[in-house]
PDB file of C-alpha atoms in Angstrom:
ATOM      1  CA  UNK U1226      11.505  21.850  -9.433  1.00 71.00           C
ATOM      2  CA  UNK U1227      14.311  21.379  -7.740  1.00 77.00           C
ATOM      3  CA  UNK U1228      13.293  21.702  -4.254  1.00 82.00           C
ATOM      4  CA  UNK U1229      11.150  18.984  -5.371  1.00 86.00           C
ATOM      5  CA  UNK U1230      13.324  16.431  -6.255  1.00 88.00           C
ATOM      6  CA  UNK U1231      15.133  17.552  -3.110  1.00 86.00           C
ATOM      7  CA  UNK U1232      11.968  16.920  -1.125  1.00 86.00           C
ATOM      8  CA  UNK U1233      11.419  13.054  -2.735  1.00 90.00           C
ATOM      9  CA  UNK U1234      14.879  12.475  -1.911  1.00 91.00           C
ATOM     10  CA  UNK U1235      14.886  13.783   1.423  1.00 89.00           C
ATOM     11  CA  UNK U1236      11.693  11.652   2.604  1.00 91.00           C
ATOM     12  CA  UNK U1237      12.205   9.071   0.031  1.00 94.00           C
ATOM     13  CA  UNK U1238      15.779   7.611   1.368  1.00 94.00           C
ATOM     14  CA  UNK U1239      14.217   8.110   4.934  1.00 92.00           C
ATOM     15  CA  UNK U1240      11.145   5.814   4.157  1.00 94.00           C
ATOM     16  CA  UNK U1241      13.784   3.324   2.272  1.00 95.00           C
ATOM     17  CA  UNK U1242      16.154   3.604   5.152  1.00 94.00           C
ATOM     18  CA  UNK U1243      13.142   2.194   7.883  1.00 94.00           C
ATOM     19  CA  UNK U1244      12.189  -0.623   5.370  1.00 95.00           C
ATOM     20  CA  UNK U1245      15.894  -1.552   4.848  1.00 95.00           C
ATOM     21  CA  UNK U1246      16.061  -2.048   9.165  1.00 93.00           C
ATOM     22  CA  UNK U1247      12.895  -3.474   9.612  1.00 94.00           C
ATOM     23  CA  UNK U1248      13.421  -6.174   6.313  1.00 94.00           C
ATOM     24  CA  UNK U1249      17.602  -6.837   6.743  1.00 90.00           C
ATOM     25  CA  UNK U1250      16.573  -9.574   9.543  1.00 89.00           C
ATOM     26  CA  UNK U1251      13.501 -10.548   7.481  1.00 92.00           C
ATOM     27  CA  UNK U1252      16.879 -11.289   4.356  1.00 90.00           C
ATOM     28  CA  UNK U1253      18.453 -13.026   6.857  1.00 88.00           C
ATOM     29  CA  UNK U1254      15.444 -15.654   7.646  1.00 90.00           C
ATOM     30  CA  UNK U1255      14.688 -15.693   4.282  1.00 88.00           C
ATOM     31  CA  UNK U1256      17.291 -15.349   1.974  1.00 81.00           C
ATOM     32  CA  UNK U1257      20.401 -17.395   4.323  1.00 81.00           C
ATOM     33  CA  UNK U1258      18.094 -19.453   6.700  1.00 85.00           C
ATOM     34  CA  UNK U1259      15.829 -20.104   4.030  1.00 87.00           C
ATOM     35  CA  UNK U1260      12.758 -19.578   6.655  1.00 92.00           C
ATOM     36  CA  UNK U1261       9.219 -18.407   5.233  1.00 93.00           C
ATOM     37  CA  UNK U1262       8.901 -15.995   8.508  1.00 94.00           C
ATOM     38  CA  UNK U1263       5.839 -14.201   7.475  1.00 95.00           C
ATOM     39  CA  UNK U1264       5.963 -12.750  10.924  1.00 96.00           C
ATOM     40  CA  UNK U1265       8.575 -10.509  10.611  1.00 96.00           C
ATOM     41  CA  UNK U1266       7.086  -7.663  10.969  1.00 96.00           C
ATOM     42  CA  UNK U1267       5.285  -8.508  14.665  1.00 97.00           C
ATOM     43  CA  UNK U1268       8.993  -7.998  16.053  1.00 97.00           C
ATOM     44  CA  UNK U1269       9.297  -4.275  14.605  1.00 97.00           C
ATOM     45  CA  UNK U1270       5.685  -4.289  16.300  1.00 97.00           C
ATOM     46  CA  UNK U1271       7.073  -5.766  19.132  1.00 97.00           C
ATOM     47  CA  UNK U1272       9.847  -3.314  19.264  1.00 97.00           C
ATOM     48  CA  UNK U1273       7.626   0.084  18.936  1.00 96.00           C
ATOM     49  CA  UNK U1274       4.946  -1.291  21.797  1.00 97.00           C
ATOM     50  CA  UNK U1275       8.271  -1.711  24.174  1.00 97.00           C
ATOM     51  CA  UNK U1276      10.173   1.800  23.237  1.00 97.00           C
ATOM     52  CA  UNK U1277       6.966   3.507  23.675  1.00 96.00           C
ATOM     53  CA  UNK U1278       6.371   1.667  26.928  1.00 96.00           C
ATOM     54  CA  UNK U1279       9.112   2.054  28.370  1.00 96.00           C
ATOM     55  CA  UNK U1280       9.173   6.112  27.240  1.00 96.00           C
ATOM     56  CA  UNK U1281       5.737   6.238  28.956  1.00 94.00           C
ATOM     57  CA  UNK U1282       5.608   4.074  31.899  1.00 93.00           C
ATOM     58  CA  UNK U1283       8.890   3.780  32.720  1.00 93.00           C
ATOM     59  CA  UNK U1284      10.048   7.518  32.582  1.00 93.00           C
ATOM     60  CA  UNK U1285      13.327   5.837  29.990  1.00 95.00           C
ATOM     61  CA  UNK U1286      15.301   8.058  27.757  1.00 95.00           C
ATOM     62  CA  UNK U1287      14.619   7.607  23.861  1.00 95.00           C
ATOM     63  CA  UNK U1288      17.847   6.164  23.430  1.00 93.00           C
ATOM     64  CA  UNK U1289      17.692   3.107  26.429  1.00 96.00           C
ATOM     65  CA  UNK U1290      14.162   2.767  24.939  1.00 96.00           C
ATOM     66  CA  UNK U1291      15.723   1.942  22.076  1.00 95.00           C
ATOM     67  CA  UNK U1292      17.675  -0.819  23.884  1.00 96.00           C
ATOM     68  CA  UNK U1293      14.827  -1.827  25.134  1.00 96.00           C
ATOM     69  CA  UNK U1294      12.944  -2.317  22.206  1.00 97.00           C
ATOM     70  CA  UNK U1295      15.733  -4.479  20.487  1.00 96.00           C
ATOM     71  CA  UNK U1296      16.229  -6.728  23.295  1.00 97.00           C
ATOM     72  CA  UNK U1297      12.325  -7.258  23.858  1.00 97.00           C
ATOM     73  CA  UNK U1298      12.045  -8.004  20.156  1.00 97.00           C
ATOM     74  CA  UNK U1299      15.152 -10.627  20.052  1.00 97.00           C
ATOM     75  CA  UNK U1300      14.305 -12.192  22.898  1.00 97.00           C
ATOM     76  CA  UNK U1301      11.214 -13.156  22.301  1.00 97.00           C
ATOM     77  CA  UNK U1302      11.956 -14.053  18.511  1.00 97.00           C
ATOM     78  CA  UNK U1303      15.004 -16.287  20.681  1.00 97.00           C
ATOM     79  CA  UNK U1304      12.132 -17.771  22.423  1.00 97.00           C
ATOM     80  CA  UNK U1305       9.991 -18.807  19.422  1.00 96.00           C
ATOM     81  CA  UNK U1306      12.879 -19.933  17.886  1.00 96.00           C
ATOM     82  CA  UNK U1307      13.488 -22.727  20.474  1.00 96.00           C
ATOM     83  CA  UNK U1308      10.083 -23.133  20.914  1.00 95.00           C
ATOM     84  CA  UNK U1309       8.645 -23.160  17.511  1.00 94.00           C
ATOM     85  CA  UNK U1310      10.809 -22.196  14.578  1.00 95.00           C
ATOM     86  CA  UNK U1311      13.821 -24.712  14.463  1.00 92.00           C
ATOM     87  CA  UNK U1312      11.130 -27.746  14.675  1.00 93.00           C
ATOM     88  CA  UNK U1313      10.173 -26.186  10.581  1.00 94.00           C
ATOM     89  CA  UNK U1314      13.745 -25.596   9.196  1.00 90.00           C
ATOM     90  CA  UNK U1315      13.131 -28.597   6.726  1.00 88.00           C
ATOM     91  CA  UNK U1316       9.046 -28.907   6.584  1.00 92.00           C
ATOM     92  CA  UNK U1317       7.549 -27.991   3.513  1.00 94.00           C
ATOM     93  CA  UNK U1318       7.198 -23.782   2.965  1.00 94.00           C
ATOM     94  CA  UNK U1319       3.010 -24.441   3.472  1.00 95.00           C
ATOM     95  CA  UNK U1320       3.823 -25.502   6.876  1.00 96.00           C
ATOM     96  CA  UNK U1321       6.196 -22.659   7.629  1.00 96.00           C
ATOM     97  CA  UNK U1322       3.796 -20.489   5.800  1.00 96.00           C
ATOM     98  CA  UNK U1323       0.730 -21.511   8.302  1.00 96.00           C
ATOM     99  CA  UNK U1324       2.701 -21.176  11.191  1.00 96.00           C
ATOM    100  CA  UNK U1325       4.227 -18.181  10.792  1.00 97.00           C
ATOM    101  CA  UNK U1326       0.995 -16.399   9.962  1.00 96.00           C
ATOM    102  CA  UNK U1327      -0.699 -18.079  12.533  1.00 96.00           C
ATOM    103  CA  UNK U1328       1.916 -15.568  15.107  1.00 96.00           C
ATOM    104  CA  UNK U1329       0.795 -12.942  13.046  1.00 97.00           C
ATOM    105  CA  UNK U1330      -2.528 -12.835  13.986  1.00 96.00           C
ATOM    106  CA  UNK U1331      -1.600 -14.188  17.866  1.00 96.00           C
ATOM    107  CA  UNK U1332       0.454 -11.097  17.552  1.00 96.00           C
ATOM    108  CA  UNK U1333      -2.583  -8.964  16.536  1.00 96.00           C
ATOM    109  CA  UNK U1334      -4.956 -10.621  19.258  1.00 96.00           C
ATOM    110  CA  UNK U1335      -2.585 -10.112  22.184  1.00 96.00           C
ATOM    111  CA  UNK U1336      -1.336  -5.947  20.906  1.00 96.00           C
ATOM    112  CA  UNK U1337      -4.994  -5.346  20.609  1.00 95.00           C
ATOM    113  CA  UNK U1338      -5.489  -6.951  24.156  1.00 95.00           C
ATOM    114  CA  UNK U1339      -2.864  -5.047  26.102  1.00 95.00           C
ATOM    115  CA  UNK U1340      -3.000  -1.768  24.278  1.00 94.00           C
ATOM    116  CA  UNK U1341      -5.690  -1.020  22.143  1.00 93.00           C
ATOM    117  CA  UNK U1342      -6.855  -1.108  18.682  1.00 92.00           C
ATOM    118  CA  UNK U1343      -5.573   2.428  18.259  1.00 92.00           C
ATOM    119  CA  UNK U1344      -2.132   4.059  16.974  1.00 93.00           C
ATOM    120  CA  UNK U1345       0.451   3.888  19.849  1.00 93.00           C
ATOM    121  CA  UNK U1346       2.755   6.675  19.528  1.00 92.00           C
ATOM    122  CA  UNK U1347       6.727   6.791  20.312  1.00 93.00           C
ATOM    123  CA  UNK U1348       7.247   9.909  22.419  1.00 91.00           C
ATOM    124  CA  UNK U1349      10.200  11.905  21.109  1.00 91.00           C
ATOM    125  CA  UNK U1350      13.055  13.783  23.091  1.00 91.00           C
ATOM    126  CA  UNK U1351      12.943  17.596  22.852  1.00 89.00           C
ATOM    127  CA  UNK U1352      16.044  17.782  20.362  1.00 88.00           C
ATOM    128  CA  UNK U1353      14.037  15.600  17.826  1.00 88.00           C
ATOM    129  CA  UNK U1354      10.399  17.250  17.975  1.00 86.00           C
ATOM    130  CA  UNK U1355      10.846  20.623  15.605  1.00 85.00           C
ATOM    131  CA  UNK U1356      12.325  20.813  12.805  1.00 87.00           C
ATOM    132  CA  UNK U1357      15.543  21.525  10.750  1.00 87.00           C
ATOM    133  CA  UNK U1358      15.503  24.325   8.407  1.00 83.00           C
ATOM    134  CA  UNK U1359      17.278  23.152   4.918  1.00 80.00           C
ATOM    135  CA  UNK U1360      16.806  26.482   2.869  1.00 77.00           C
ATOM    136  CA  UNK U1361      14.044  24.893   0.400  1.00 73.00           C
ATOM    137  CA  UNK U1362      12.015  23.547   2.844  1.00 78.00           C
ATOM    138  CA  UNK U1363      11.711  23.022   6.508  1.00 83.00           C
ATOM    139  CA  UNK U1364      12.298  18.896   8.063  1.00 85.00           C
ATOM    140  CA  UNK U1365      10.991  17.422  10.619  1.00 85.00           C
ATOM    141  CA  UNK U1366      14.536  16.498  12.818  1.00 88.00           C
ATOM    142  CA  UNK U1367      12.979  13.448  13.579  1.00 88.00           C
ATOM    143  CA  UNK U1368      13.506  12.019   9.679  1.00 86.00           C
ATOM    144  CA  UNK U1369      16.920  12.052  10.448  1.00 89.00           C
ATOM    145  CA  UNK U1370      16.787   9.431  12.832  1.00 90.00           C
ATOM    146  CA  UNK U1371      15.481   6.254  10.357  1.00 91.00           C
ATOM    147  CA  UNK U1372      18.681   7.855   8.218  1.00 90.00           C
ATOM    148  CA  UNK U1373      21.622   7.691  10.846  1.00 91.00           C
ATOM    149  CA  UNK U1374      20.136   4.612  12.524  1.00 93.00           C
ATOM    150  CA  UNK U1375      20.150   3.167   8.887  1.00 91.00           C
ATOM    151  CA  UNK U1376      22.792   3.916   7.431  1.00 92.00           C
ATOM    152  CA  UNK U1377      24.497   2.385  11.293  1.00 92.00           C
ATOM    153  CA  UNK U1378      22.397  -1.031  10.805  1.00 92.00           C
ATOM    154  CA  UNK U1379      23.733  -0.882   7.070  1.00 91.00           C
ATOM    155  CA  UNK U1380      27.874  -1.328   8.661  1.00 93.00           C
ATOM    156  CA  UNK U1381      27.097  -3.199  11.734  1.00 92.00           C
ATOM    157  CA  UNK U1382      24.888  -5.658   9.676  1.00 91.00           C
ATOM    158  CA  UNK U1383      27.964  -5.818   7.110  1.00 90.00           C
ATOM    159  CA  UNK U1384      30.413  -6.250   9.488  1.00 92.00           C
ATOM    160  CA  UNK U1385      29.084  -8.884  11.680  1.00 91.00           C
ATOM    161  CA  UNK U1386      28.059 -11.399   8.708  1.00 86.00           C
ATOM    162  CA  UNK U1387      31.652 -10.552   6.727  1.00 86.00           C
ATOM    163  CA  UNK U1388      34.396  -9.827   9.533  1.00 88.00           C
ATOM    164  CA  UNK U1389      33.106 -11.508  12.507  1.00 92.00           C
ATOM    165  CA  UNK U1390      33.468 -15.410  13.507  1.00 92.00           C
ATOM    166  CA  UNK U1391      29.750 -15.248  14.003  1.00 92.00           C
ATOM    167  CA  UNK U1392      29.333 -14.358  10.294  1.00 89.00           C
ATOM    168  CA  UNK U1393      31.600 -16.805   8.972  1.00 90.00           C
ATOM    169  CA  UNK U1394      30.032 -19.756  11.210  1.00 91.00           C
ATOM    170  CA  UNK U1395      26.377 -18.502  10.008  1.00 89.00           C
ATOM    171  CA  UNK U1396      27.479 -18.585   6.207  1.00 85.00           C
ATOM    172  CA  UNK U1397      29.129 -22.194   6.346  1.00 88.00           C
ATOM    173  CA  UNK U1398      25.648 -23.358   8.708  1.00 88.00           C
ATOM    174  CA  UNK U1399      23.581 -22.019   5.726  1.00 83.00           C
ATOM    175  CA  UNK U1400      25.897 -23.581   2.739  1.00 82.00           C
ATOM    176  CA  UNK U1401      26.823 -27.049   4.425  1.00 85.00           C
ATOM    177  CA  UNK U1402      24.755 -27.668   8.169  1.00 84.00           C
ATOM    178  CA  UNK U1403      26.130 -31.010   8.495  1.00 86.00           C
ATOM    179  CA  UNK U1404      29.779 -30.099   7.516  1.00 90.00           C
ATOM    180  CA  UNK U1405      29.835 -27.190   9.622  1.00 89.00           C
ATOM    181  CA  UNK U1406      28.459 -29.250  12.487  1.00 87.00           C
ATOM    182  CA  UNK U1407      31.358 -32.292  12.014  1.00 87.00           C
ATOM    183  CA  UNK U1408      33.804 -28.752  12.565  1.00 86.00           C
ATOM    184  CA  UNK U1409      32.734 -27.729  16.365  1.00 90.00           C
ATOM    185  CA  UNK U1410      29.529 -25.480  15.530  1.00 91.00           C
ATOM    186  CA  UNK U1411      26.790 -25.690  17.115  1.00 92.00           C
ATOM    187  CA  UNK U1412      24.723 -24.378  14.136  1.00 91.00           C
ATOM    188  CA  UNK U1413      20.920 -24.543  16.557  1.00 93.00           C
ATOM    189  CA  UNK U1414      22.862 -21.815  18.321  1.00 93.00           C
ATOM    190  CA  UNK U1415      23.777 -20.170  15.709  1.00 93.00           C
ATOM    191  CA  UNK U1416      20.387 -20.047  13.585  1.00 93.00           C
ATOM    192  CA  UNK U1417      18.781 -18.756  16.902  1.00 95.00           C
ATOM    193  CA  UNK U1418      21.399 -16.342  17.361  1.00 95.00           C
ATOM    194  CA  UNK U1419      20.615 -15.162  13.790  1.00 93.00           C
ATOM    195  CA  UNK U1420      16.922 -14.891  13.806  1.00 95.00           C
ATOM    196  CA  UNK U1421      16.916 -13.047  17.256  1.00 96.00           C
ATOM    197  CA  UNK U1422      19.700 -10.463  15.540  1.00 94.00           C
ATOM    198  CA  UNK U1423      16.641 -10.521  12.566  1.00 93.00           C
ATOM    199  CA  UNK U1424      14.344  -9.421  14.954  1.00 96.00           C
ATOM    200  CA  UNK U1425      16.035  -7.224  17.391  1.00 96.00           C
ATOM    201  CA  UNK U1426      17.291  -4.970  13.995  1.00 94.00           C
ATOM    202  CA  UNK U1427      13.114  -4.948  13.302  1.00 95.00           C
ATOM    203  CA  UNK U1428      12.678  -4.218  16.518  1.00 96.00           C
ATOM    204  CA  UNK U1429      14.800  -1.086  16.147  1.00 95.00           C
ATOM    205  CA  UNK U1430      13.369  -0.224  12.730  1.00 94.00           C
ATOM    206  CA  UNK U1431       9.255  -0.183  14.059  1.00 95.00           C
ATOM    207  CA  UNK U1432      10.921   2.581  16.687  1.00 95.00           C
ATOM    208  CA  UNK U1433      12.543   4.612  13.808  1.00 92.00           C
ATOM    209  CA  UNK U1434       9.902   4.802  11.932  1.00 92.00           C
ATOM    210  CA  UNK U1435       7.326   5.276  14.415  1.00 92.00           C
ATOM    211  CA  UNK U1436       6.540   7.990  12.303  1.00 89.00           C
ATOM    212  CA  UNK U1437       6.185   6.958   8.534  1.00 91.00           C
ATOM    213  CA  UNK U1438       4.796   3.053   9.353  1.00 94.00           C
ATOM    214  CA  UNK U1439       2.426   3.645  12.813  1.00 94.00           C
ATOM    215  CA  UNK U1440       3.044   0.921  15.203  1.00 96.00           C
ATOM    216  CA  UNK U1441      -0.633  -0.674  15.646  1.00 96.00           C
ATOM    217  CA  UNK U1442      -2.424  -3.837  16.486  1.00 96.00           C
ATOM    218  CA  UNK U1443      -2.214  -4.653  12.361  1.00 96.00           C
ATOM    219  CA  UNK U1444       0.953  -3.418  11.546  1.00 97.00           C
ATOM    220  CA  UNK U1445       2.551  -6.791  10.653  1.00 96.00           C
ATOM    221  CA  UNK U1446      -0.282  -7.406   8.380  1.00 95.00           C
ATOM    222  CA  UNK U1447      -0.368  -3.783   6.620  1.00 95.00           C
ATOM    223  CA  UNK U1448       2.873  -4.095   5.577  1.00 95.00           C
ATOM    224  CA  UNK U1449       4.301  -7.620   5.150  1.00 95.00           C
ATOM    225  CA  UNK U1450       3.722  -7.053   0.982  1.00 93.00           C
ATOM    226  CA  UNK U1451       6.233  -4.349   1.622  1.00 94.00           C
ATOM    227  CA  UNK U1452       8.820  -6.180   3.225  1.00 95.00           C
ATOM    228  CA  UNK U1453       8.645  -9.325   1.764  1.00 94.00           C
ATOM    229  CA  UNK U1454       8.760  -6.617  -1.122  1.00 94.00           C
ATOM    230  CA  UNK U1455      11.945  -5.137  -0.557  1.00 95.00           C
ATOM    231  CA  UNK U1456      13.552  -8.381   0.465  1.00 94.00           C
ATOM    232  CA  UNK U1457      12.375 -10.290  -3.417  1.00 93.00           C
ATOM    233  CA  UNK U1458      13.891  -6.834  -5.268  1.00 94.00           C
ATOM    234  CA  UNK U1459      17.143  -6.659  -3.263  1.00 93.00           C
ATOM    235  CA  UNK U1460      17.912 -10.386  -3.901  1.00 90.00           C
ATOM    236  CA  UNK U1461      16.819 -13.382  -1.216  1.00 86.00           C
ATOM    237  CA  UNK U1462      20.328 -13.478   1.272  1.00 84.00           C
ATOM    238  CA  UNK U1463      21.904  -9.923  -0.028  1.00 87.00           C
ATOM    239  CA  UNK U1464      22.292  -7.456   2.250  1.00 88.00           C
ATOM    240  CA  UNK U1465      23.323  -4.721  -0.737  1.00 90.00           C
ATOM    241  CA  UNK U1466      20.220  -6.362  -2.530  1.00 91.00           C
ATOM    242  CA  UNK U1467      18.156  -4.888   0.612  1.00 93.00           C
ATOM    243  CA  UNK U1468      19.431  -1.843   1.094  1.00 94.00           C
ATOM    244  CA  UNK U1469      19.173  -0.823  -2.799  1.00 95.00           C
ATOM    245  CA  UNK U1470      15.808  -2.368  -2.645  1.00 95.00           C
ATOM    246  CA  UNK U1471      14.617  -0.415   0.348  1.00 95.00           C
ATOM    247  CA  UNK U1472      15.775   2.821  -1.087  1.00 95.00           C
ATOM    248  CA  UNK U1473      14.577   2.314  -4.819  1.00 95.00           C
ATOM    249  CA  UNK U1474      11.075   1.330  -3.181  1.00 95.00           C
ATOM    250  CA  UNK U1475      11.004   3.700  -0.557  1.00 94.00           C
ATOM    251  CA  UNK U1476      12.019   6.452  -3.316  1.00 95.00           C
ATOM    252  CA  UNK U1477       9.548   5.399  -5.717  1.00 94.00           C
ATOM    253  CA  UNK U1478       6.437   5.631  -3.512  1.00 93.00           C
ATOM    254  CA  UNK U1479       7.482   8.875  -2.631  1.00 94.00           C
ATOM    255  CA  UNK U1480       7.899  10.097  -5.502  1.00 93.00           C
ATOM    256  CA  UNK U1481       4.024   9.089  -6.380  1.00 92.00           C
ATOM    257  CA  UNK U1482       3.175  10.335  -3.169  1.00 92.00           C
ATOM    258  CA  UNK U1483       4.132  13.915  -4.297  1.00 91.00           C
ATOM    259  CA  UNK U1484       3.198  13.804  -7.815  1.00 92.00           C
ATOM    260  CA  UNK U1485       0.152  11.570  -7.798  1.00 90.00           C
ATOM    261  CA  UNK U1486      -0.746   9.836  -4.667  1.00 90.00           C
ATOM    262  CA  UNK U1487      -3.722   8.059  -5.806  1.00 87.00           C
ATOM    263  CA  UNK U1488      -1.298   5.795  -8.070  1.00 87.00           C
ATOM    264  CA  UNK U1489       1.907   5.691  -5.322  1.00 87.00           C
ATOM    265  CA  UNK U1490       0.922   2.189  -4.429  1.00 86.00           C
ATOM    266  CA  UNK U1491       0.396   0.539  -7.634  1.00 90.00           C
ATOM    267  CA  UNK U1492       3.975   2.216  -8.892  1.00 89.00           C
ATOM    268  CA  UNK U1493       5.504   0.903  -6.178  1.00 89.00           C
ATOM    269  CA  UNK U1494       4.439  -2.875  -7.053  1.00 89.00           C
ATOM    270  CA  UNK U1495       4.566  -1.909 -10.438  1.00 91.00           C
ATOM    271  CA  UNK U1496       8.115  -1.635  -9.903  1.00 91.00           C
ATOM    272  CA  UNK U1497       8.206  -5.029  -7.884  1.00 91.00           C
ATOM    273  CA  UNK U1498       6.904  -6.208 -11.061  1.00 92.00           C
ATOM    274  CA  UNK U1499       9.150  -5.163 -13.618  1.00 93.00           C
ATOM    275  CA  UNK U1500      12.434  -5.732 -11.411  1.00 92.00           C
ATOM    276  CA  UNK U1501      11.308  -9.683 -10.607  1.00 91.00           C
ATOM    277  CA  UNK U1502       9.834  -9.825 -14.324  1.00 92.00           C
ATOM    278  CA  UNK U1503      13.306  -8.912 -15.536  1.00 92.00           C
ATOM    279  CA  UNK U1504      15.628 -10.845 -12.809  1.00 91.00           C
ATOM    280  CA  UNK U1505      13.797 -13.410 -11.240  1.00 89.00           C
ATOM    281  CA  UNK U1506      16.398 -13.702  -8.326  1.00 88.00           C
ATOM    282  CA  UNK U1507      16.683 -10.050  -7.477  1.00 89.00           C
ATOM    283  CA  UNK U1508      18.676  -7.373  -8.139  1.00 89.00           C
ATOM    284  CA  UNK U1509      22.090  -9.170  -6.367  1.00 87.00           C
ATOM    285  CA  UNK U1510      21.885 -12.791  -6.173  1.00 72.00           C
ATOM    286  CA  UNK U1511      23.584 -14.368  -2.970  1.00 63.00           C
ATOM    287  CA  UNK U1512      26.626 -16.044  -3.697  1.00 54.00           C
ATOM    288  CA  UNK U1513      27.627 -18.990  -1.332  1.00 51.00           C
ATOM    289  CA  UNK U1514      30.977 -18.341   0.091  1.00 49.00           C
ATOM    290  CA  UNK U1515      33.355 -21.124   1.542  1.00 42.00           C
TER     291      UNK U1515
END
């Protein structure tokens, strides 16, 4: 029993750990920038095509394919910002809605183009491909890597939106654009600064979990329930909310995994259910700071 509950634990806070990096940027478009970006989840696609290319084809190291997969994912996500996004900041959600979508299935079209319609694995290094013996059971090493590079995004994310000039010029942008703009800041720099962050932290998340969410043509459409999921539970704009979120969710599916996994899917959105049915605004609610 309680190897068990060890085991849920174990691969449940890993699971919630890759939907906390993949969704944190997906809070930040969201919840502070107050963006319907449905597409989300084509920049942690974006970032697991790029590691594993550059793994493959380029002969890199795991950890500069990393790099590579964060900067490939924020730049382009810098890009459509410029190009695209800013010009829907204040339309209507419908029109954010359609366009957003619209990349995810440009996103599908061109992955399926350039590298199939099939799974696209992320080639491990040698230290990360057996397994770690923990007495009740034997884990794969690689699970550890969604739970330091989480539990890293967790800080980093923290301290660059609450100690950081960045953070404090993002939060007065979000509460007051035109007051903040009258004060030096140059707040279209500083939305596309934060989206591309957004997406190069998904970016990093579709590498770590390579393994529990596949990186294929459809993977922005598979799971966008899930992270717009995770994001609704944890509380539009909270960071904490997220992270809770992810790991409540990510536990909870699990856990249905192991002990019934024809019903792990409807508990999880059960769940969704019951938290938004009881607090409509999330777990943590987002409070404007000054």
């Amino acid at each position: 029993m309680y190897s068990l509950i060890a085991s849920i634990l174990i691969d449940g806070i890993a699971y919630g750990l890759v939907l906390f990096m993949v969704s944190v940027g997906l809070t930040v478009t969201l919840g502070l920038m107050r963006f319907v970006n449905l597409a989300h989840g084509t920049f942690a696609m974006i970032g697991g095509y790029a590691a594993a290319t550059a793994i493959t084809a380029l002969g890199l190291p795991y950890g500069l394919a990393l790099i590579c997969a964060a900067l490939a994912a924020g730049a382009i996500a810098y890009g459509l910002e410029i190009a695209l996004i800013r010009r829907l900041y204040h339309r209507p959600e419908l029109d954010q809605v359609l366009l957003t979508i619209g990349l995810v299935f440009m996103g599908i079209a061109l992955s399926g183009m350039m590298f199939g319609n099939s799974l696209v694995p992320v080639r491990l290094p040698e230290f990360l491909r057996g397994a770690t013996d923990l007495g009740f059971r034997q884990v794969p090493t690689q699970r550890f890597v969604p739970l330091v590079m989480g539990l890293a995004t967790l800080i980093g994310i923290w301290l660059l939106f609450e100690r950081t000039r960045f953070g404090i010029r993002l939060r007065a942008t979000v509460d007051n654009p035109r007051a903040a703009g009258e004060l030096g800041i140059n707040t279209r720099r500083i939305y596309a600064a934060a989206f591309a962050i957004g997406a190069a932290l998904a970016g990093l998340g579709g590498v770590a979990g390579a393994e529990l969410l596949p990186v294929e043509p459809y993977y922005p459409l598979k799971y966008l329930v899930l992270f717009l999921a995770v994001v609704a539970v944890g509380g539009p704009g909270n960071m904490l909310g997220s992270f809770v979120a992810a790991l409540l969710l990510g536990i909870v599916e699990t856990a249905g995994k192991y002990l019934a996994p024809d019903f792990a899917t409807i508990a999880l959105y059960a769940l969704m259910l019951l938290v938004l049915s009881w607090r409509p605004e999330g777990l943590f609610r987002r409070t404007s700071k000054t």
